Amino acid sequence: MKDSHGQKLSALFAMALLALGGSLMVLRAVAGPVPSRDQAPLITLGKQLFFDARLSADGKTSCATCHQPDHAYTDNHSVARGVFGLTGTRNTPSLLNVPEDGALFWDGRRERLEEAVLDPLTHPRELAFSDDAKLAALMQSAAYRKPIHDAFGAEPDASEWRSSVGLALAAYVRNLPHPETAFDRYRATHDPSAMSHEAREGLRIFSGKAGCASCHRTDGSSAPFTDHRFHATGTGLQKVAGHLPALTMQAAAIATDGGTVGREIASHDDLAATGRFMVTHQPADVGLFRTPSLRYVAQTAPYMHDGSVATLADAVDQEVYWRGLFSGHPVSLTVSERQALIAFLQALSPGSPATKPTAPPPASP
Ligand code: HEC
Ligand code: HEC
């Protein structure tokens, strides 16, 4: 009796919180900076910000330091290197696969791109450019006067500089050009000559016997190569397995908002290894990570959330091994099936030779 009363009270409390959150969001949406209808000036402003190293504590680092256009907007380091050469704990993901909305970052700690693009500014090991006054001063400098005016029609209020920067960076990231790949051509035309025979064989294995497409999905209008969900991984958790109970207690004491999680995992490898748990505090989420899209994967080495796997061939071997183990249906591939799988993944990047030679398989994973 008492219990159900308590439950009712907490349900009411939750509803009140939701209502409050909802009205705050409406207020924000009404009061926020209003970009001009034409997206082009906003994207131009976003591009200028993306490449501007003055947005960093050392004046030498920009978004493009880690998200390099030549590497499908990754950096080819195992973990990111930001201001003053400081290293983080996570591998830099491609910005060509950013979901429209929903789980952003390896642990899904952000849902809105406009917020996610602002996190690197305050991240102590990325740009560490935390000062709002410095941001406003830069935005009011001669270099930004015209782009800001073009994007917003007028100068944003003092309190709106950050959100304006968020809008512009998000518009730029959303509109990055996506190079066409052999797979895209094959999918659009069903013309067998669009993708090599070996890569087509690889697609069959990927969707069939190897079971990869159950998470790296190839259906839907866009074949996103992810299910936007979180799964266990063969990477990283072993390192902390010895002190997992103490670690999860430590993690559970930390707030779950995106900003706090981002800062806490920035310099704590062990906390970073608990993955989705940091965001939900659900025991079932310990060590879970978002399924990364595999589009452009040949250009984004090294691999996995901690960048611990050096080559695409190694990443494939590791996935074949662990996914088979986790699902209870171990998969064994012949040498040519493995080659075909790799050739298929290479066909998800522009101009990759689908028949590039790869190292022979290891004796055991
Ligand atoms: C020091 C390297 C570094 C810098 C500088 C950097 N990033 Fe990142 N970025 C990362 C890493 C590492 C992650 C993944 C972090 C995680 O998941 O915990 C990431 C993730 C992201 C994501 C989420 C992608 C996804 O698929 O969920 C976006 C968006 C993003 N960065 C945009 C930016 C923008 C915009 C800037 C500049 C304001 C920037 N980044 C600066 C390293 C960097
Ligand atoms: C149960 C869901 C699931 C299945 C099935 C699955 N994957 Fe993955 N895959 C993931 C997750 C989650 C990660 C991220 C793991 C991490 O970062 O530790 C990942 C990572 C990868 C990566 C590294 C990508 C990057 O950018 O770092 C590759 C390559 C890959 N998978 C290929 C495959 C192949 C090939 C198969 C089939 C043999 C497969 N996966 C099956 C969920 C899955």
PDB file of N, CA, C and O and ligand atoms in Angstrom, residues 106 206 210-212 214-216 231-233 235 289-294 297 300 302-305 312 315-316 319-320 323 341 345, ligand 2:
ATOM      1  N   TRP A 106      30.675   7.371 -28.867  1.00  0.00           N
ATOM      2  CA  TRP A 106      30.754   5.907 -28.755  1.00  0.00           C
ATOM      3  C   TRP A 106      29.789   5.362 -27.697  1.00  0.00           C
ATOM      4  O   TRP A 106      29.369   4.213 -27.739  1.00  0.00           O
ATOM      5  N   PHE A 206      28.893 -11.248 -45.487  1.00  0.00           N
ATOM      6  CA  PHE A 206      28.597 -10.222 -44.480  1.00  0.00           C
ATOM      7  C   PHE A 206      27.137 -10.314 -44.026  1.00  0.00           C
ATOM      8  O   PHE A 206      26.836 -10.268 -42.836  1.00  0.00           O
ATOM      9  N   ALA A 210      28.317 -14.821 -41.878  1.00  0.00           N
ATOM     10  CA  ALA A 210      29.084 -14.151 -40.823  1.00  0.00           C
ATOM     11  C   ALA A 210      28.178 -13.328 -39.892  1.00  0.00           C
ATOM     12  O   ALA A 210      28.622 -12.900 -38.824  1.00  0.00           O
ATOM     13  N   GLY A 211      26.940 -13.082 -40.289  1.00  0.00           N
ATOM     14  CA  GLY A 211      25.969 -12.416 -39.404  1.00  0.00           C
ATOM     15  C   GLY A 211      26.282 -10.962 -39.082  1.00  0.00           C
ATOM     16  O   GLY A 211      25.751 -10.410 -38.123  1.00  0.00           O
ATOM     17  N   CYS A 212      27.128 -10.317 -39.860  1.00  0.00           N
ATOM     18  CA  CYS A 212      27.551  -8.943 -39.541  1.00  0.00           C
ATOM     19  C   CYS A 212      26.395  -7.949 -39.683  1.00  0.00           C
ATOM     20  O   CYS A 212      26.294  -6.985 -38.925  1.00  0.00           O
ATOM     21  N   SER A 214      23.395  -8.047 -38.971  1.00  0.00           N
ATOM     22  CA  SER A 214      22.376  -7.908 -37.933  1.00  0.00           C
ATOM     23  C   SER A 214      22.631  -6.654 -37.108  1.00  0.00           C
ATOM     24  O   SER A 214      21.696  -6.071 -36.556  1.00  0.00           O
ATOM     25  N   CYS A 215      23.865  -6.216 -37.005  1.00  0.00           N
ATOM     26  CA  CYS A 215      24.163  -4.943 -36.324  1.00  0.00           C
ATOM     27  C   CYS A 215      24.606  -3.868 -37.315  1.00  0.00           C
ATOM     28  O   CYS A 215      24.181  -2.731 -37.222  1.00  0.00           O
ATOM     29  N   HIS A 216      25.504  -4.234 -38.220  1.00  0.00           N
ATOM     30  CA  HIS A 216      25.956  -3.271 -39.245  1.00  0.00           C
ATOM     31  C   HIS A 216      24.963  -3.370 -40.399  1.00  0.00           C
ATOM     32  O   HIS A 216      25.207  -4.022 -41.415  1.00  0.00           O
ATOM     33  N   HIS A 231      26.276  -2.553 -27.958  1.00  0.00           N
ATOM     34  CA  HIS A 231      26.545  -3.981 -27.808  1.00  0.00           C
ATOM     35  C   HIS A 231      27.845  -4.208 -27.053  1.00  0.00           C
ATOM     36  O   HIS A 231      28.717  -3.334 -27.015  1.00  0.00           O
ATOM     37  N   ALA A 232      27.966  -5.435 -26.529  1.00  0.00           N
ATOM     38  CA  ALA A 232      29.221  -5.836 -25.899  1.00  0.00           C
ATOM     39  C   ALA A 232      30.298  -5.882 -26.974  1.00  0.00           C
ATOM     40  O   ALA A 232      30.011  -5.934 -28.164  1.00  0.00           O
ATOM     41  N   THR A 233      31.532  -5.846 -26.552  1.00  0.00           N
ATOM     42  CA  THR A 233      32.638  -5.842 -27.498  1.00  0.00           C
ATOM     43  C   THR A 233      33.771  -6.703 -26.966  1.00  0.00           C
ATOM     44  O   THR A 233      33.892  -6.890 -25.753  1.00  0.00           O
ATOM     45  N   THR A 235      36.673  -5.825 -27.047  1.00  0.00           N
ATOM     46  CA  THR A 235      37.782  -4.887 -26.850  1.00  0.00           C
ATOM     47  C   THR A 235      37.677  -4.155 -25.523  1.00  0.00           C
ATOM     48  O   THR A 235      36.627  -3.609 -25.212  1.00  0.00           O
ATOM     49  N   PHE A 289      29.158  -0.580 -26.306  1.00  0.00           N
ATOM     50  CA  PHE A 289      29.488   0.561 -27.169  1.00  0.00           C
ATOM     51  C   PHE A 289      28.565   0.591 -28.368  1.00  0.00           C
ATOM     52  O   PHE A 289      28.019  -0.436 -28.773  1.00  0.00           O
ATOM     53  N   ARG A 290      28.413   1.783 -28.948  1.00  0.00           N
ATOM     54  CA  ARG A 290      27.559   1.960 -30.116  1.00  0.00           C
ATOM     55  C   ARG A 290      28.148   1.204 -31.309  1.00  0.00           C
ATOM     56  O   ARG A 290      29.357   1.203 -31.511  1.00  0.00           O
ATOM     57  N   THR A 291      27.299   0.578 -32.089  1.00  0.00           N
ATOM     58  CA  THR A 291      27.767  -0.056 -33.318  1.00  0.00           C
ATOM     59  C   THR A 291      28.234   1.044 -34.269  1.00  0.00           C
ATOM     60  O   THR A 291      27.418   1.883 -34.675  1.00  0.00           O
ATOM     61  N   PRO A 292      29.529   1.065 -34.611  1.00  0.00           N
ATOM     62  CA  PRO A 292      29.965   2.108 -35.545  1.00  0.00           C
ATOM     63  C   PRO A 292      29.513   1.760 -36.959  1.00  0.00           C
ATOM     64  O   PRO A 292      29.447   0.580 -37.311  1.00  0.00           O
ATOM     65  N   SER A 293      29.194   2.766 -37.753  1.00  0.00           N
ATOM     66  CA  SER A 293      28.916   2.501 -39.162  1.00  0.00           C
ATOM     67  C   SER A 293      30.221   2.026 -39.806  1.00  0.00           C
ATOM     68  O   SER A 293      31.299   2.383 -39.353  1.00  0.00           O
ATOM     69  N   LEU A 294      30.120   1.207 -40.825  1.00  0.00           N
ATOM     70  CA  LEU A 294      31.345   0.759 -41.502  1.00  0.00           C
ATOM     71  C   LEU A 294      31.571   1.495 -42.820  1.00  0.00           C
ATOM     72  O   LEU A 294      32.510   1.187 -43.553  1.00  0.00           O
ATOM     73  N   VAL A 297      35.144   2.685 -43.895  1.00  0.00           N
ATOM     74  CA  VAL A 297      35.950   2.044 -42.841  1.00  0.00           C
ATOM     75  C   VAL A 297      37.404   1.801 -43.278  1.00  0.00           C
ATOM     76  O   VAL A 297      38.313   1.807 -42.439  1.00  0.00           O
ATOM     77  N   THR A 300      39.643   4.628 -42.018  1.00  0.00           N
ATOM     78  CA  THR A 300      39.538   5.126 -40.644  1.00  0.00           C
ATOM     79  C   THR A 300      40.355   4.334 -39.614  1.00  0.00           C
ATOM     80  O   THR A 300      40.076   4.398 -38.430  1.00  0.00           O
ATOM     81  N   PRO A 302      43.245   3.461 -36.946  1.00  0.00           N
ATOM     82  CA  PRO A 302      42.948   2.172 -36.324  1.00  0.00           C
ATOM     83  C   PRO A 302      41.491   2.094 -35.834  1.00  0.00           C
ATOM     84  O   PRO A 302      40.761   3.064 -35.906  1.00  0.00           O
ATOM     85  N   TYR A 303      41.129   0.932 -35.306  1.00  0.00           N
ATOM     86  CA  TYR A 303      39.717   0.609 -35.090  1.00  0.00           C
ATOM     87  C   TYR A 303      39.313   0.383 -33.629  1.00  0.00           C
ATOM     88  O   TYR A 303      40.152   0.175 -32.781  1.00  0.00           O
ATOM     89  N   MET A 304      38.022   0.377 -33.419  1.00  0.00           N
ATOM     90  CA  MET A 304      37.321   0.159 -32.145  1.00  0.00           C
ATOM     91  C   MET A 304      37.378   1.427 -31.283  1.00  0.00           C
ATOM     92  O   MET A 304      38.135   2.335 -31.562  1.00  0.00           O
ATOM     93  N   HIS A 305      36.541   1.453 -30.241  1.00  0.00           N
ATOM     94  CA  HIS A 305      36.372   2.673 -29.454  1.00  0.00           C
ATOM     95  C   HIS A 305      37.672   3.180 -28.847  1.00  0.00           C
ATOM     96  O   HIS A 305      37.828   4.366 -28.602  1.00  0.00           O
ATOM     97  N   LEU A 312      42.391  -3.110 -40.782  1.00  0.00           N
ATOM     98  CA  LEU A 312      41.040  -3.571 -41.098  1.00  0.00           C
ATOM     99  C   LEU A 312      40.969  -5.101 -41.031  1.00  0.00           C
ATOM    100  O   LEU A 312      40.004  -5.670 -40.516  1.00  0.00           O
ATOM    101  N   ALA A 315      40.690  -6.073 -37.508  1.00  0.00           N
ATOM    102  CA  ALA A 315      39.362  -5.740 -36.974  1.00  0.00           C
ATOM    103  C   ALA A 315      38.347  -6.791 -37.418  1.00  0.00           C
ATOM    104  O   ALA A 315      37.506  -7.229 -36.626  1.00  0.00           O
ATOM    105  N   VAL A 316      38.439  -7.206 -38.675  1.00  0.00           N
ATOM    106  CA  VAL A 316      37.518  -8.223 -39.182  1.00  0.00           C
ATOM    107  C   VAL A 316      37.732  -9.539 -38.432  1.00  0.00           C
ATOM    108  O   VAL A 316      36.778 -10.168 -37.962  1.00  0.00           O
ATOM    109  N   GLU A 319      36.260  -9.252 -34.977  1.00  0.00           N
ATOM    110  CA  GLU A 319      34.796  -9.263 -34.978  1.00  0.00           C
ATOM    111  C   GLU A 319      34.249 -10.649 -35.289  1.00  0.00           C
ATOM    112  O   GLU A 319      33.309 -11.115 -34.639  1.00  0.00           O
ATOM    113  N   VAL A 320      34.836 -11.322 -36.281  1.00  0.00           N
ATOM    114  CA  VAL A 320      34.369 -12.672 -36.631  1.00  0.00           C
ATOM    115  C   VAL A 320      34.462 -13.564 -35.389  1.00  0.00           C
ATOM    116  O   VAL A 320      33.528 -14.297 -35.054  1.00  0.00           O
ATOM    117  N   ARG A 323      32.018 -11.985 -32.263  1.00  0.00           N
ATOM    118  CA  ARG A 323      30.578 -12.024 -32.550  1.00  0.00           C
ATOM    119  C   ARG A 323      30.078 -13.456 -32.560  1.00  0.00           C
ATOM    120  O   ARG A 323      28.974 -13.749 -32.100  1.00  0.00           O
ATOM    121  N   LEU A 341      35.386 -10.792 -47.517  1.00  0.00           N
ATOM    122  CA  LEU A 341      34.785  -9.916 -46.520  1.00  0.00           C
ATOM    123  C   LEU A 341      35.557  -8.592 -46.456  1.00  0.00           C
ATOM    124  O   LEU A 341      34.967  -7.501 -46.439  1.00  0.00           O
ATOM    125  N   LEU A 345      34.390  -4.675 -47.438  1.00  0.00           N
ATOM    126  CA  LEU A 345      34.504  -3.492 -46.568  1.00  0.00           C
ATOM    127  C   LEU A 345      35.305  -2.394 -47.261  1.00  0.00           C
ATOM    128  O   LEU A 345      35.050  -1.203 -47.070  1.00  0.00           O
TER     129      LEU A 345
HETATM  130  C1  HEC B   2      26.120  -7.665 -32.082  1.00  0.00           C
HETATM  131  C2  HEC B   2      26.375  -6.565 -32.974  1.00  0.00           C
HETATM  132  C3  HEC B   2      27.538  -6.685 -33.951  1.00  0.00           C
HETATM  133  C4  HEC B   2      27.763  -7.671 -34.885  1.00  0.00           C
HETATM  134  C5  HEC B   2      26.946  -8.922 -35.151  1.00  0.00           C
HETATM  135  C6  HEC B   2      28.975  -7.281 -35.597  1.00  0.00           C
HETATM  136  N1  HEC B   2      29.448  -6.108 -35.105  1.00  0.00           N
HETATM  137 FE1  HEC B   2      31.116  -5.141 -35.776  1.00  0.00          FE
HETATM  138  N2  HEC B   2      30.953  -3.845 -34.223  1.00  0.00           N
HETATM  139  C7  HEC B   2      29.941  -3.821 -33.291  1.00  0.00           C
HETATM  140  C8  HEC B   2      30.292  -2.889 -32.239  1.00  0.00           C
HETATM  141  C9  HEC B   2      29.454  -2.580 -31.010  1.00  0.00           C
HETATM  142  C10 HEC B   2      31.559  -2.382 -32.564  1.00  0.00           C
HETATM  143  C11 HEC B   2      32.385  -1.412 -31.723  1.00  0.00           C
HETATM  144  C12 HEC B   2      33.252  -2.243 -30.777  1.00  0.00           C
HETATM  145  C13 HEC B   2      34.255  -1.417 -30.017  1.00  0.00           C
HETATM  146  O1  HEC B   2      34.466  -0.277 -30.327  1.00  0.00           O
HETATM  147  O2  HEC B   2      34.850  -1.960 -29.075  1.00  0.00           O
HETATM  148  C14 HEC B   2      31.933  -2.977 -33.843  1.00  0.00           C
HETATM  149  C15 HEC B   2      33.097  -2.663 -34.534  1.00  0.00           C
HETATM  150  C16 HEC B   2      33.427  -3.157 -35.785  1.00  0.00           C
HETATM  151  C17 HEC B   2      34.528  -2.709 -36.603  1.00  0.00           C
HETATM  152  C18 HEC B   2      35.451  -1.548 -36.280  1.00  0.00           C
HETATM  153  C19 HEC B   2      34.874  -0.270 -36.844  1.00  0.00           C
HETATM  154  C20 HEC B   2      35.542   0.979 -36.372  1.00  0.00           C
HETATM  155  O3  HEC B   2      35.281   2.022 -36.985  1.00  0.00           O
HETATM  156  O4  HEC B   2      36.297   0.975 -35.399  1.00  0.00           O
HETATM  157  C21 HEC B   2      34.552  -3.478 -37.734  1.00  0.00           C
HETATM  158  C22 HEC B   2      35.521  -3.374 -38.902  1.00  0.00           C
HETATM  159  C23 HEC B   2      33.462  -4.413 -37.612  1.00  0.00           C
HETATM  160  N3  HEC B   2      32.778  -4.177 -36.428  1.00  0.00           N
HETATM  161  C24 HEC B   2      33.157  -5.398 -38.532  1.00  0.00           C
HETATM  162  C25 HEC B   2      32.240  -6.414 -38.281  1.00  0.00           C
HETATM  163  C26 HEC B   2      32.130  -7.614 -39.089  1.00  0.00           C
HETATM  164  C27 HEC B   2      33.001  -7.934 -40.304  1.00  0.00           C
HETATM  165  C28 HEC B   2      31.137  -8.351 -38.537  1.00  0.00           C
HETATM  166  C29 HEC B   2      30.682  -9.735 -38.940  1.00  0.00           C
HETATM  167  C30 HEC B   2      31.668 -10.756 -38.738  1.00  0.00           C
HETATM  168  C31 HEC B   2      30.625  -7.622 -37.396  1.00  0.00           C
HETATM  169  N4  HEC B   2      31.329  -6.461 -37.256  1.00  0.00           N
HETATM  170  C32 HEC B   2      29.567  -8.042 -36.598  1.00  0.00           C
HETATM  171  C33 HEC B   2      28.772  -4.562 -33.343  1.00  0.00           C
HETATM  172  C34 HEC B   2      28.620  -5.706 -34.107  1.00  0.00           C
END
